[in-house]
Structure formats: C-alpha cells, structure tokens
Amino acid sequence: MAARQRVAESLNAALATALADDPRLYLLGEDILDPYGGAFKVTRGLSTRFPRQVLGTPISEAGIVGLAGGLALAGDRAIVEIMFGDFATLAFDQVVNFAAKSVTMYGRRVPMPVVLRCPTGGNRGYGPTHSQSLQKHFVGVPSLAVYELTPYHDTTDLLRGILAAGEPAVLFEDKVLYTDWMRRDGAADDLFRYDVVGDWPGVARVRLDDAPPECIVVAPGGVADRALAAMRRLLLESEIVTELHVPARLYPVDLSPVLDGAGRAGRVLVVEDSTAGGTWGAEVAHTLHTELWGRLRRPVRLLHAADSVVPAAPHLERAVLPQDGSIAGAVEEMCHG
Amino acid sequence: MAARQRVAESLNAALATALADDPRLYLLGEDILDPYGGAFKVTRGLSTRFPRQVLGTPISEAGIVGLAGGLALAGDRAIVEIMFGDFATLAFDQVVNFAAKSVTMYGRRVPMPVVLRCPTGGNRGYGPTHSQSLQKHFVGVPSLAVYELTPYHDTTDLLRGILAAGEPAVLFEDKVLYTDWMRRDGAADDLFRYDVVGDWPGVARVRLDDAPPECIVVAPGGVADRALAAMRRLLLESEIVTELHVPARLYPVDLSPVLDGAGRAGRVLVVEDSTAGGTWGAEVAHTLHTELWGRLRRPVRLLHAADSVVPAAPHLERAVLPQDGSIAGAVEEMCHG
Amino acid sequence: MTEPTDADLRRLLLIRHFETALLDLFAAGRLAGTTHTCLGQEPVAVALADLLDERDFEFSNHRGHGHYLARFDDPAGLLAEIMGRAGGVCAGVGGSQHLLRGRFLSTGVQGESVPVAAGTALHLARTEPGKLACAHIGDGTWGAGAVYEALNLAVLWRLPLVVAVEHNGIAQSTPTAAQLAGTIAGRAAAFGAAYLHVADDDVAAMRDLVAGPLARVRDGAGPLVVEFATRRLGPHSKGDDARPPQQLAALREHDWYPRHARLCGERFARLDAEQRDRVAEVVAEVSARPPATPPAPSPAALSPSDNPAESPWQLVNA
Amino acid sequence: MTEPTDADLRRLLLIRHFETALLDLFAAGRLAGTTHTCLGQEPVAVALADLLDERDFEFSNHRGHGHYLARFDDPAGLLAEIMGRAGGVCAGVGGSQHLLRGRFLSTGVQGESVPVAAGTALHLARTEPGKLACAHIGDGTWGAGAVYEALNLAVLWRLPLVVAVEHNGIAQSTPTAAQLAGTIAGRAAAFGAAYLHVADDDVAAMRDLVAGPLARVRDGAGPLVVEFATRRLGPHSKGDDARPPQQLAALREHDWYPRHARLCGERFARLDAEQRDRVAEVVAEVSARPPATPPAPSPAALSPSDNPAESPWQLVNA
Ligand SMILES: Cc1ncc(C[n+]2csc(CCOP(=O)(O)OP(=O)(O)O)c2C)c(N)n1
Ligand SMILES: Cc1ncc(C[n+]2csc(CCOP(=O)(O)OP(=O)(O)O)c2C)c(N)n1
Ligand SMILES: [Mg+2]
Ligand SMILES: [Mg+2]
C-alpha cells in the first residue's frame, strides 16, 4: 500500500506526471528551479527531472502569464506558478483580456491551456499582501475556470482534467493545506467518511454514515480542514450532525450534487476565506435560493473573512479569518438560533 | 432655468468644480489634454482651465494609478481616467494591493483619495476588449468603493462625496449614458417620476405615482435607460407596473431603500451588463433573500449579459447584452410565469 | 530610389484604398464601432510581409489592417469582419482590432501582445528553429510595462522575437516627446536586444535593411527591435484628428503615394485605378452580404479528454 | 578607507544585531510568518539615511528593516511589529514587510512602489521643492514592468525620484544573470535618467559619491538611479538559502563587519558589544509585552465630509 502523501507532495507528483506525459507542457515561475524548488517547495525536483520544460523566470508576473498564453497559442501548454496568489493581480489583464478572451473572441474556439497556480490564503503570518484569497475576483470571466485544491480530490486527475479542458484556469492552493494529508480510502478522519460525487471533477461529500445532517456546509478545499474540525466539535459537543461539500471546481460550479442534501437538511452554510462582499458564496447562495425555493428552512448563510486586510500578527490574523470556532458557532446559531 | 445637460457634460462640469474647489486635486489620464479632450471628450476644456492639475500621461495604466496613489499618500487627491474600463485590469495590483490596502494595512487609517474613472460597457460596437462591464471584479476589496454614474444622481455631488470619503474608488461610467440626458425635477420621462432616497449617495427610485408595483427592478446607472424603456413597454403593452431602483454606489451597496418596496412587491429583478457568474446582482440577491426571508413571492431573478465576450458586430453585441426586450420579457415571466 | 515592383505597389495601393474606403463608410454612417487606419504606414506592412514566413507568428495591434492585407490579400474577409457581415475572418466577433487567421493575431490592448509573442517565439525556438515571432507596436506602446517584461525574457532566453515599432511620432493625440523619455534605440540597448533604425519608406530599401538582422534572429541571435520612422496621415480613429492642418499637410507631402505617382507615372495610375476599383467592388460585394450569423455557442469544454497530449488545434495559415 | 564615525558604526551594528536576533528568534520558533534580513546590505541603508531629509519620502521593500532602523533608530517599535506585540509601529497589522511611519513606507509587492514614489515626487516637486522620493529596489525587481512605467513618467516630468538599487547578485534564489538582461546602467540610460554606480561599501565614501547626484535631483534635474553593489549574506527569508557554502564564505569574507573590526579595533569591539546588548535588551523587553491589540474597526468613511479640500492627514515623521 502506497505511503501517505501530503498535499504538496501530491501536487508535486501530479506536476511530474503531467510533465512526463506531455513533452509540450511547460512549467514557468519565479524561483521554481532546483535546488530551491519554489517558495513552497511544490516544484522540488521537477527542474532536475524536466530541465527542458521547467523554466525559472524573472519577477514578471504579467510577462510570464503572457508568455504562457503564447505557448498555448502555438500548441503547447503551460502552468505558471504565481509565487503568492496575491500577485496574480499583476497578470489580471493577461488572464482576462488575453488568455480567457482569446478562447472565443476570434469567432471560433481557440484552445488556451494555461493554468495559473496560486498559493493562497492566510493563517501563516505573511501579512496583508501575501495572505489573500482572491478567488472571487476571477469568478465569472467567460472561458476562465477557477479551481481549488482539496485534500479529497486526486491531484493528478484534477490537473490532468484542467489541462485537457483546453481553457485557461486559475488553480487556488491553500498554503496551509500543503502540509495537510491527502485523504484516501473514503476516510476523512476517524469519524467522518467521504465520497466524491457528480460530474468531473466532482464534489467531495464528507459525512457520517446513516446520520442525516441538520446542516450542509459548503466550502472550498482550503477551508475544508477547519470545517471538518468544526463538524467534529459540533458532533461531539453539541450533537449536531453536519455534512461538508467540497467542490474542486469553484467556477463554473456544479451544485447539482449539493442540491439534494441541502434541500433535505434545509440549512446551508457556505464558508470561504475571501473577505466580505461579492464572494463566491453569494453566487452559491443565489443558485441554492433559486433551485431550492420553498425547501430551505432559512436563508443560506455565508461565513467569510472580515471586511479587512489580513494582519500579519498571527493572533490578529486568526481573528479575521474563519476558524473552527466561528464555523461551529455559525452552524449552532443556524440550528438552534 | 438652466439648460438640459448630457451626462458627459454634467461629468465634465463636476470635474471642473472639483478641480476648482481643490487645487490639490489632479486629473490624470491618456489623451485627456485639449484640444483632444479625452477619448470620450469628458475632459474637454479642463486642461486649458486647469493646466497645473490636468496631466496627460503615457500608456501606463499601472504606472499612473500608482502615481495617483503616491499623490494621495502625500496629501493630494487624484482622479485617473482609464481610457476604457477594460484596461483597469492592468492596474488591478495597484488598486487592490496598494491603494485599497494602504488604507488599513499600516494599523491606522491612511486616507487614499484616488478615483479610477472607467468608461464602460458595450452597445457601441467597439469589440471584446473595449466593451466590458468589469464592476464585479472590483466588488469586495476592503476599503475600495465601487460607484456607477447614473442619470438620476447629481454628478457634482457624487464626485465630491467620492473624493471626500478619502478611500480609493472605482467609478464606472456607461459609454452610452454619456450622450443621455441628466434627469431633473423628478421627471424620469413623461410617465415616470423619480426621487433619490436613503443615505448618501442614495438610491434613485423611478416609478409611477400611486400605482403599486408588481415587480422591483434593481439596476446600475448604465442599464437604467434600458430598464426604463422596458418599464414603459410593460406598462403600455402589458399593464404591468414596475419600479426601478438605481443605486449610485454599488459597493458597499445600501439596500435599505430597496427593502420596503421589494418586500411589498414580492418580486425583484436585478439587471446588469456584467457577464454571467459571480455578478454584483448575486450579492444583491443574497442580501434580499436574507433580509426579506419569507416575504418574496419568488426568488430574486438576475438578468445579465450572456457568458460570452462582447462581439464587435452590433447585431451580435446586442444579442449578448440585456436590452429593453429581454428586461421586459423577464419581468413578464416573473409576473405571469 | 528604385521603382517598386508591381506586386508591392499593388499591395500598397490596396491598403491605401481599403483604409480610405473605411473612412468613407464611417462618414456615410455605414460602419459602427471604431477603426484605426494605417494611412501613411502602408510601407511597413508591405516591406515586412515578404520577409515573414507562413509559419512565423505575427502579432498586430489596433492599427492592423495593413498588416493583415499585406499578409493575406483578403480585403473581403477583413471588410466583412469590420462590417459584421457574413464571411468575416472572425465571424464578426473580433471586429477591426481582434483578428486571427493562421499565425496572424491582433489584439486591442496595447503592449499585451509582446509577452504573448515571446511565448510563441519560445515555442518556435524549441520546435521550429528558423521561424520567428513578430510583434507590431507603436511608439506610444513603449509606455506599457509589459513590453519590458517581455524584452527582458526574450533576451535572457535568446528568443526569436522581432519587435517592429512603427514610430509615427504620435500616440492617439499625444506627441512622442510627451510620452517617451529617452529613445527606443536606448531601450533596446538597455536589454541587450539588437536594434535597427529604418528611416526610409521605400519598400525595397526597407527590406534590404531589415533582411540581414531578421536572418540573424532566425539563426538564434536573440531578439531584434526594428524602429520604422513613419507617418500617420489619418485620424487616430475615425474622425478624431486634432493636429493642425499645416502639420498634416507636411506629413502628406512626404507620403509615398504622391512620390510613387511621380516616380512610376502611368504604371502607378494603372495600378492605382485597378486597386481602387478592386476595393470598390469589395465594398459593394460585402455590403450586399447578410449579417454575420452568431457563432455556435462554444462547447463547455470543461471535462477532460482522454489524451491531454493531443492538441486539437494546429495553427497554420488557413 | 577612513574609519566610520561612532554614529555610523552604531547604526551598522544595530542593524546587524537586530537582523541576527530575528534569525535566532525564528530558529527558536518565537517568530511567525516571514522575514527578509538585510545582513550584508547594512551600509546602503546607513549611507543613504544621512542624505535623506525628514520630509523626503522613502519607499522600502521586503528587505526593509535596515532602511527603517537607519532612519528611525527604533528597534523596539520594529521588533514589536514583527513579533505582533503591543507598541509595534503598525499595530501588528503590517508586520515585517508593511511599515509606515511618517514619510517612510514599505510594501511587499515588488516594483509596485516605484510608481507610487513617483507620485509623491510629483507632489514634492510642486509643493516642497528640494525634497525627493527614494524607492529602494533590488536587482531582481527590474523584472517588473511597473519600474519602467514609473521611470518613463519620472523622466518625462523631471520628478525628484531616486531609485536606489541594492544589487546583491541574487533575487530570492535566482542569480542576476538568469533574471536581468543587459545592465541597470543601460536601463537608466534608456530612459534618460541619471545613473550612478557605487561599488564601495564604506559608508562615508558611499555618501561622498551619492551626495552630488542627489543634490542635483533636489535641484530639479530629474530622476536618478543609484546602483549599489552589495552582498546578501543571509537567506532570502528565514532559512531558505540554497547557495553553496563556498559562495557564502566568499561573500562573508568581504563583509564590512570583519573589515571594520580589523580597522577600528577596540572601538569596534566596544560599540559591537553595546549594540549587541542593546538588541538583546530590546528582544527581552519586547518579548515580555502583551500581544498587539486589534486596531479599532476602521470607520466606514463613506459619507462625504463638508470640506473635501481639507486633508485629515499630514504626513510628517511622528
Ligand atoms: C493598454 C491600453 N491603453 C490605452 C489604449 C487606447 N489606445 C489605443 S491606440 C492608443 C495609442 C497608441 O499609440 P502608438 O503605440 O504610438 O500606436 P499608433 O496609434 O500611433 O499606431 C491608445 C492610447 C489601449 N488600446 N490599450
Ligand atoms: C511582484 C512580486 N513577485 C514576487 C515576489 C516574491 N519575492 C519577494 S522578494 C523576491 C526577490 C527580490 O529580489 P531583489 O529585487 O533582487 O531583492 P533582494 O531580495 O535581493 O533584496 C521575490 C521574487 C514579490 N514580493 N512580488
Ligand atoms: Mg504612434
Ligand atoms: Mg537582489
């Protein structure tokens, strides 16, 4: 039986597989070469194994995303590591106005397999310009898909699918998740089981066998661990049964696997690390309110980061981001409030 | 009695007033100097009247927004004309990671009066990279306000307030609206009246006297004319009474003036030019679903542009953007469907 | 100065009459949107076209009709695109500023295409040695940071990238002195890119100057910046010219059109009439076409295929 | 080489011991997040600090502790900020990379601050002639397009902007040769900016070299790029150095610290001990402080005040 894998290892392996499978695939980014192997060591070993395909670049976020677009246009594929997802803002024009637009603006479909990998999120004390969760700003660009790494979805399969779709994509990767364990064999932890349902890439459902949930928690991969910790607590301390749904693709998001459970539970909490306002959760909530009209017991509730920068000091940072406690608290309020 | 004013003239006058009132206010942008006077002629005459304050720049969107941030940091104020709002993507880092973040990331409030003026939207045949409505991508950045010009809100008052708030802001300006007439004396047209209610900058309510609406239409300024045309049609052809709510500030949006009418009508349609997915409307819908829980007859409905680039050919363009007909159709469906 | 060949003169005149026709159509209210004509800058397009290979990538900008026509001799496809009629090269979606055909592509955001061109150059260097990527930009586009990010990368990696600069002394309404500090030559030198200044606008002479440096790019010497001194005779877009009449008159005086008319006499008159008529016919023919039909909704290509290594799309000139 | 003054030596040593203490705290698990020490680069900060005025704007970057300490002599305020304790200069919100005090500001996104600095320079040129804005960047930051957009603007408008480049031969893990084509001197020249190379790292000699060009900036001559040849002795951030030990040893050999120790003998030993002790005390004192309290929720300043012309905020050194 294969050894347990951390999420970063699994991503490293997925990248290696993708590079080995397709000699036309490039991996570009700042400081990704060995021996350094990237700021988060996700690319460690890859430049040694695939020196022709793995290219270290200057500090030129817009330039290298443009370069990736050119490679894709010429029939290659490219993955760009943006060292901190916060800096994807520098490439926003290349993503929105070149890569995504080129897929359809020439009156026929132009494949554009470009993936921006964005290490994301806080809880690491890196401060306001290195801790953001900017998913929402990339949602709703025609022909641009948004994904987030999760510990429940096979990383190799996910990456292969993203590339094969032939559309530009942004893959958000929670930095804390990197050191977490990939789940397998259906076990989320010693209490909760999981399965992945729905069309590719699917929604992971984390739940108890045979205990119908009072509330469905919907969360992207980066929040999933905090949500699971909250669910344990709710179960053990308050005897509230909940179920977690983690979609790997945030946009376009396929909520059909969520609808049935959400409709039965009648309560849905969406948790995300984004700051308040125009969040991915609002999009999810709108779909659920519409699709489940008359079946919910109360409005979908959104729990997200405060309307605030992410402070550097760990205790201040913790207070603005959703944590186990605030998630559990929100569910309790919904169930007993 | 003062002569009628087009929206662009009113904006030009508002800019002149702001520049005259505050010698520390700068207006920066590409090709804004006389005799050219800007791509949409909104700045015509200003560089002649205020040569020290109005500065024409190279093609450097990120650079000039950064420059504006520096001016603000030093105690000045700055308005930047982004020639086409589509190019604000090039300044996304400066907006999100410098201007907005600086307001709070240093542990105390740092005033940052920087306004990006973004000519926006389609229906002019400019093609995919010159016709976008990117409002949603700027929603939900801490300390960043998002406004949109409307024919109902006094432009001078709006601009003064935006600058006085001391926070960075993006002001979207529909390009077709430029040639529209500013409304005054409470008359939206020969049938509909309007008033502006709520805290500054307020929500314009466009309605019939004494006829309770069956549906509330919420729309930003750029869509307001198309919405009004739809409302006339609904009234005259289908005897459906509707009421239009136009907030001048899209984020943070104050929906309290909308709640009462929306609750009574029980039907709300949000119309916007944004493409599908993660729209401003989803944020509005979530708030309304929550605040009006149990009072709506049906889910809030969103009408927006198709999930598509905006084509150049006028007939193709018209088909992807919300128009009078599609707005009227959506309301009819909601009322009789 | 040598007389241009028939072929070159035909192309110059085709572009001239095409662009003039566009302005007429606008004036007559028969065109919507925006259009940036290359009146006065035709020689750059024609000179370069013959030096480029079908498998070279070419990135054009907002002022790209001449580049397109010089490469493809397809006025009907371009006009249909600009007029939104059936048979447009991009089905009416792209319009004047967003063209794609084979390995020719234009975009409307200044500077954006230079890193993209560098990416295609990387592809070519690896898999089609001897081919190059050429990005056309104006003098004003040197304001954009993306140009420098791309140039730095291209020199570091010795990519076969040509930045063809049409220096017409103006950007929309802004004179170059108000938007460009230093020189373009200096900027190329700063990054260690090869640089060539072309002051002539005689097509054959231009080619003679450019051919050698271009061959060195193909041989793997790394990027080249070619700066063409040229003139914008028309408005930036449609009828927005605010330059004083004397300045425009001075520009027109040096234009290739009257010069070639003098030089080539009857041959010029004949080819001029030929191309004028050709464009008139194209305008009539395209104007009679039905509107472009909406493109089929793009398949939601969001599920993985089994073989990610197989690209569905090979870019060659159609 | 002349002996440094006590004041300069004190500042050099303060920064050295401060940065060393940070690495120790990290190693002991007493610091979270990230920190980029300027070990080896102290002379740049100290040399410049005396040439800058309280009303000059200074923009620092990720490697900014030295710049801050040289300007403010406030190790406790900085350490408290980095440790998230009470009394931090930015209340624990900014942390190591985001500092603001008076007209000193640092940010964590490379290149972003150069246009911002140009904006403050415009303000100064107009209202406080003789003052300047100084932006510190590294060699690697010349990859960022924003640098060029700013430089172009600054030269066009003759802004009093100094770009102080600390060329330490590396960017995070990337050697300069792999990220910078051409030279920094060439890049300054390309835009018509004045340029100065400073190879020395003797503080007094550095000041002698820089003083004249800086005075010309103050006199309205336009921007200056100063390139300091320097060395990064420590890891990029915390413990991430992948350079071979011989390379590090060679760098350490040329470090100012042993050189000054040899040169100044007993005086060095005394001041070294003094600053080492001072930092140790600061570490002890700050470590004993309570955590920073959350800043008051920012007022929703979204309703207009009556007098928009009155700025609530005058930036002077607090
Ligand atoms: C990023 C960006 N900013 C602004 C514009 C608007 N614009 C279109 S063309 C142009 C001037 C371009 O000048 P130049 O590069 O000299 O080319 P020319 O028009 O002279 O051929 C401007 C400002 C744009 N298309 N893209
Ligand atoms: C836009 C951006 N991209 C990447 C980074 C991550 N990063 C921080 S410092 C650094 C290297 C900077 O090198 P250099 O400018 O030479 O400064 P040095 O660290 O050598 O002082 C990088 C890549 C960043 N902070 N900002
Ligand atoms: Mg030009
Ligand atoms: Mg460096």
CSV table of N, CA and C in Angstrom, one decimal, chain A residues 21-22 24 26 52 55-58 60-64 66-67 70-71 73-74 76-77 93-94 97-98 104-111 145 147 160-161 164-165 167 200 249 252, chain C residues 57 59 89-91 93-94 98-101 105-107 109 112 115-116 118-120 122-123 126 149 152-153 156-157 295 298-299 301-302 304-305 308-315:
chain,number,residue,atom,x,y,z
A,21,ASP,N,4.0,13.1,-19.1
A,21,ASP,CA,3.0,12.7,-20.1
A,21,ASP,C,3.0,13.6,-21.3
A,22,ASP,N,3.4,14.8,-21.2
A,22,ASP,CA,3.2,15.7,-22.3
A,22,ASP,C,4.5,16.6,-22.4
A,24,ARG,N,5.2,18.7,-24.4
A,24,ARG,CA,4.9,20.1,-24.8
A,24,ARG,C,4.4,20.9,-23.6
A,26,TYR,N,4.9,23.1,-20.4
A,26,TYR,CA,5.9,23.9,-19.7
A,26,TYR,C,5.4,24.2,-18.2
A,52,ARG,N,14.1,20.8,-19.6
A,52,ARG,CA,13.7,21.5,-20.8
A,52,ARG,C,12.3,22.1,-20.6
A,55,LEU,N,11.0,26.2,-16.4
A,55,LEU,CA,11.8,27.4,-16.6
A,55,LEU,C,11.6,28.4,-15.5
A,56,GLY,N,12.7,28.8,-14.9
A,56,GLY,CA,12.7,29.8,-13.9
A,56,GLY,C,12.7,31.2,-14.5
A,57,THR,N,11.9,32.1,-14.0
A,57,THR,CA,11.7,33.4,-14.7
A,57,THR,C,12.1,34.5,-13.8
A,58,PRO,N,12.3,35.7,-14.4
A,58,PRO,CA,12.4,36.9,-13.6
A,58,PRO,C,11.1,37.3,-12.9
A,60,SER,N,8.2,38.9,-13.1
A,60,SER,CA,7.5,39.5,-14.3
A,60,SER,C,6.1,38.8,-14.4
A,61,GLU,N,5.2,38.9,-13.4
A,61,GLU,CA,4.0,38.2,-13.4
A,61,GLU,C,3.2,38.3,-14.7
A,62,ALA,N,3.1,39.6,-15.2
A,62,ALA,CA,2.3,39.8,-16.4
A,62,ALA,C,3.0,39.2,-17.6
A,63,GLY,N,4.3,39.3,-17.6
A,63,GLY,CA,5.1,38.8,-18.7
A,63,GLY,C,5.0,37.3,-18.8
A,64,ILE,N,5.1,36.6,-17.7
A,64,ILE,CA,5.2,35.2,-17.8
A,64,ILE,C,3.8,34.6,-18.1
A,66,GLY,N,1.7,36.1,-20.0
A,66,GLY,CA,1.6,36.4,-21.4
A,66,GLY,C,2.3,35.3,-22.2
A,67,LEU,N,3.5,35.1,-21.7
A,67,LEU,CA,4.4,34.1,-22.3
A,67,LEU,C,3.6,32.7,-22.4
A,70,GLY,N,1.2,32.7,-25.1
A,70,GLY,CA,1.8,32.5,-26.4
A,70,GLY,C,2.2,31.0,-26.6
A,71,LEU,N,2.7,30.4,-25.6
A,71,LEU,CA,3.0,28.9,-25.7
A,71,LEU,C,1.7,28.2,-26.1
A,73,LEU,N,-1.0,29.3,-27.5
A,73,LEU,CA,-1.5,29.7,-28.8
A,73,LEU,C,-0.7,28.9,-29.9
A,74,ALA,N,0.5,28.5,-29.6
A,74,ALA,CA,1.4,27.8,-30.5
A,74,ALA,C,1.2,26.3,-30.4
A,76,ASP,N,1.4,24.5,-27.5
A,76,ASP,CA,2.0,24.0,-26.2
A,76,ASP,C,0.9,24.2,-25.1
A,77,ARG,N,1.4,23.8,-23.9
A,77,ARG,CA,0.5,24.1,-22.7
A,77,ARG,C,1.4,24.7,-21.7
A,93,ASP,N,-4.8,41.5,-16.4
A,93,ASP,CA,-5.1,41.8,-17.9
A,93,ASP,C,-4.8,40.6,-18.7
A,94,GLN,N,-3.6,40.0,-18.6
A,94,GLN,CA,-3.3,38.8,-19.4
A,94,GLN,C,-4.3,37.7,-19.3
A,97,ASN,N,-8.1,39.6,-20.4
A,97,ASN,CA,-8.2,40.2,-21.7
A,97,ASN,C,-7.4,39.5,-22.8
A,98,PHE,N,-6.5,38.6,-22.4
A,98,PHE,CA,-5.9,37.8,-23.5
A,98,PHE,C,-6.2,36.3,-23.4
A,104,THR,N,-12.7,32.6,-27.4
A,104,THR,CA,-13.8,32.8,-28.2
A,104,THR,C,-13.8,34.1,-29.0
A,105,MET,N,-13.0,35.1,-28.8
A,105,MET,CA,-13.2,36.4,-29.4
A,105,MET,C,-12.8,36.4,-30.9
A,106,TYR,N,-12.2,35.3,-31.4
A,106,TYR,CA,-11.9,35.3,-32.8
A,106,TYR,C,-12.9,34.5,-33.6
A,107,GLY,N,-14.1,34.3,-33.0
A,107,GLY,CA,-15.2,33.8,-33.7
A,107,GLY,C,-15.1,32.3,-33.9
A,108,ARG,N,-14.1,31.6,-33.3
A,108,ARG,CA,-14.1,30.2,-33.3
A,108,ARG,C,-13.3,29.8,-32.0
A,109,ARG,N,-13.4,28.6,-31.7
A,109,ARG,CA,-12.8,28.2,-30.4
A,109,ARG,C,-11.3,28.0,-30.5
A,110,VAL,N,-10.5,28.8,-29.7
A,110,VAL,CA,-9.1,28.7,-29.7
A,110,VAL,C,-8.7,28.0,-28.4
A,111,PRO,N,-8.1,26.9,-28.4
A,111,PRO,CA,-7.7,26.2,-27.2
A,111,PRO,C,-6.6,27.1,-26.5
A,145,ALA,N,-11.8,29.1,-16.0
A,145,ALA,CA,-12.3,28.2,-15.0
A,145,ALA,C,-11.5,28.5,-13.7
A,147,TYR,N,-10.4,26.8,-10.1
A,147,TYR,CA,-10.4,25.5,-9.3
A,147,TYR,C,-9.7,25.8,-7.9
A,160,ARG,N,-4.8,16.9,-14.6
A,160,ARG,CA,-4.9,16.4,-16.0
A,160,ARG,C,-6.2,16.9,-16.6
A,161,GLY,N,-7.2,16.9,-15.9
A,161,GLY,CA,-8.5,17.4,-16.4
A,161,GLY,C,-8.5,18.9,-16.7
A,164,ALA,N,-6.6,19.4,-19.9
A,164,ALA,CA,-7.2,18.8,-21.0
A,164,ALA,C,-8.4,19.6,-21.5
A,165,ALA,N,-9.0,20.4,-20.6
A,165,ALA,CA,-10.2,21.2,-20.9
A,165,ALA,C,-9.8,22.2,-22.0
A,167,GLU,N,-8.9,25.2,-21.7
A,167,GLU,CA,-9.3,26.6,-21.4
A,167,GLU,C,-8.4,27.1,-20.3
A,200,TRP,N,-17.2,15.2,-13.3
A,200,TRP,CA,-15.8,15.6,-13.1
A,200,TRP,C,-15.8,17.1,-12.9
A,249,ARG,N,-14.0,22.4,-8.4
A,249,ARG,CA,-14.1,23.5,-9.4
A,249,ARG,C,-15.1,24.5,-8.8
A,252,PRO,N,-16.9,27.3,-13.5
A,252,PRO,CA,-18.4,27.2,-13.2
A,252,PRO,C,-18.6,26.1,-12.1
C,57,PHE,N,5.0,33.6,-36.5
C,57,PHE,CA,3.8,34.3,-35.8
C,57,PHE,C,3.9,35.8,-36.0
C,59,PHE,N,2.0,39.3,-34.6
C,59,PHE,CA,1.1,39.9,-33.7
C,59,PHE,C,0.9,41.4,-34.1
C,89,VAL,N,-13.5,37.3,-41.2
C,89,VAL,CA,-12.4,36.4,-40.9
C,89,VAL,C,-12.6,35.9,-39.4
C,90,CYS,N,-13.3,36.7,-38.6
C,90,CYS,CA,-13.6,36.2,-37.2
C,90,CYS,C,-15.0,36.2,-36.9
C,91,ALA,N,-15.9,36.0,-37.9
C,91,ALA,CA,-17.3,35.8,-37.8
C,91,ALA,C,-18.0,37.0,-37.1
C,93,VAL,N,-17.1,38.6,-34.6
C,93,VAL,CA,-16.9,38.7,-33.1
C,93,VAL,C,-15.8,39.7,-32.8
C,94,GLY,N,-14.7,39.5,-33.5
C,94,GLY,CA,-13.5,40.3,-33.2
C,94,GLY,C,-13.6,41.7,-33.7
C,98,HIS,N,-9.5,42.7,-33.5
C,98,HIS,CA,-9.3,41.4,-33.0
C,98,HIS,C,-9.4,40.4,-34.1
C,99,LEU,N,-8.2,40.2,-34.7
C,99,LEU,CA,-8.2,39.3,-35.9
C,99,LEU,C,-7.3,38.1,-35.6
C,100,LEU,N,-7.8,37.0,-36.1
C,100,LEU,CA,-6.9,35.8,-36.0
C,100,LEU,C,-7.1,35.0,-37.3
C,101,ARG,N,-6.0,34.7,-37.9
C,101,ARG,CA,-6.0,33.9,-39.1
C,101,ARG,C,-4.6,33.2,-39.2
C,105,LEU,N,-2.3,37.3,-35.5
C,105,LEU,CA,-3.3,37.6,-34.5
C,105,LEU,C,-3.2,39.1,-34.1
C,106,SER,N,-4.3,39.8,-33.9
C,106,SER,CA,-4.2,41.1,-33.4
C,106,SER,C,-5.1,41.2,-32.1
C,107,THR,N,-4.7,42.2,-31.3
C,107,THR,CA,-5.5,42.4,-30.0
C,107,THR,C,-5.5,43.9,-29.8
C,109,VAL,N,-5.4,45.6,-26.7
C,109,VAL,CA,-4.8,46.2,-25.5
C,109,VAL,C,-3.3,46.4,-25.7
C,112,GLU,N,0.1,44.2,-24.5
C,112,GLU,CA,-0.3,42.9,-24.1
C,112,GLU,C,0.3,41.8,-25.0
C,115,PRO,N,4.6,40.0,-24.6
C,115,PRO,CA,4.9,38.7,-23.9
C,115,PRO,C,4.3,37.5,-24.6
C,116,VAL,N,3.1,37.7,-25.2
C,116,VAL,CA,2.5,36.6,-25.9
C,116,VAL,C,3.4,36.2,-27.1
C,118,ALA,N,6.5,36.6,-27.3
C,118,ALA,CA,7.7,35.9,-26.8
C,118,ALA,C,7.4,34.5,-26.5
C,119,GLY,N,6.2,34.2,-26.0
C,119,GLY,CA,5.8,32.8,-25.8
C,119,GLY,C,5.8,32.0,-27.0
C,120,THR,N,5.2,32.6,-28.1
C,120,THR,CA,5.2,31.8,-29.4
C,120,THR,C,6.7,31.7,-29.9
C,122,LEU,N,9.3,31.3,-28.0
C,122,LEU,CA,9.9,30.2,-27.3
C,122,LEU,C,9.5,28.8,-27.9
C,123,HIS,N,8.2,28.7,-28.3
C,123,HIS,CA,7.7,27.5,-29.0
C,123,HIS,C,8.5,27.3,-30.3
C,126,ARG,N,12.1,26.2,-29.9
C,126,ARG,CA,12.3,24.8,-29.5
C,126,ARG,C,11.9,23.8,-30.6
C,149,GLU,N,8.9,43.6,-19.7
C,149,GLU,CA,9.0,42.3,-19.1
C,149,GLU,C,9.2,41.3,-20.2
C,152,ASN,N,13.0,41.6,-21.7
C,152,ASN,CA,13.9,41.0,-20.7
C,152,ASN,C,14.0,39.5,-20.9
C,153,LEU,N,12.8,38.9,-20.9
C,153,LEU,CA,12.7,37.5,-21.0
C,153,LEU,C,13.2,37.0,-22.4
C,156,LEU,N,17.0,37.2,-22.3
C,156,LEU,CA,17.6,36.2,-21.4
C,156,LEU,C,17.6,34.8,-22.1
C,157,TRP,N,16.5,34.5,-22.8
C,157,TRP,CA,16.3,33.2,-23.4
C,157,TRP,C,16.6,33.2,-24.9
C,295,PRO,N,-21.8,33.0,-33.8
C,295,PRO,CA,-21.1,31.7,-33.7
C,295,PRO,C,-21.8,30.7,-32.8
C,298,SER,N,-20.1,28.1,-27.7
C,298,SER,CA,-18.9,27.3,-27.5
C,298,SER,C,-19.1,26.1,-26.6
C,299,PRO,N,-18.7,25.0,-27.0
C,299,PRO,CA,-18.9,23.8,-26.2
C,299,PRO,C,-18.3,24.0,-24.8
C,301,ALA,N,-16.1,23.1,-22.8
C,301,ALA,CA,-15.0,22.1,-22.9
C,301,ALA,C,-14.4,21.9,-21.5
C,302,LEU,N,-15.2,21.7,-20.5
C,302,LEU,CA,-14.7,21.6,-19.2
C,302,LEU,C,-14.6,20.2,-18.6
C,304,PRO,N,-12.5,16.6,-19.1
C,304,PRO,CA,-11.2,16.3,-19.6
C,304,PRO,C,-11.3,15.3,-20.8
C,305,SER,N,-10.5,15.4,-21.8
C,305,SER,CA,-10.4,14.4,-22.8
C,305,SER,C,-9.5,13.3,-22.3
C,308,PRO,N,-4.6,14.2,-23.1
C,308,PRO,CA,-4.2,15.6,-23.0
C,308,PRO,C,-3.1,16.0,-23.9
C,309,ALA,N,-2.3,15.1,-24.3
C,309,ALA,CA,-1.1,15.4,-25.1
C,309,ALA,C,-1.5,15.8,-26.6
C,310,GLU,N,-2.7,15.5,-26.9
C,310,GLU,CA,-3.1,15.7,-28.3
C,310,GLU,C,-3.8,17.1,-28.5
C,311,SER,N,-3.1,18.0,-29.1
C,311,SER,CA,-3.7,19.3,-29.2
C,311,SER,C,-4.7,19.3,-30.4
C,312,PRO,N,-5.9,19.8,-30.2
C,312,PRO,CA,-6.9,19.8,-31.2
C,312,PRO,C,-6.6,20.8,-32.3
C,313,TRP,N,-5.6,21.6,-32.1
C,313,TRP,CA,-5.5,22.8,-32.9
C,313,TRP,C,-4.1,23.1,-33.4
C,314,GLN,N,-3.9,22.9,-34.7
C,314,GLN,CA,-2.6,23.2,-35.3
C,314,GLN,C,-2.7,24.5,-36.0
C,315,LEU,N,-2.0,25.5,-35.6
C,315,LEU,CA,-2.0,26.8,-36.2
C,315,LEU,C,-1.2,26.9,-37.5
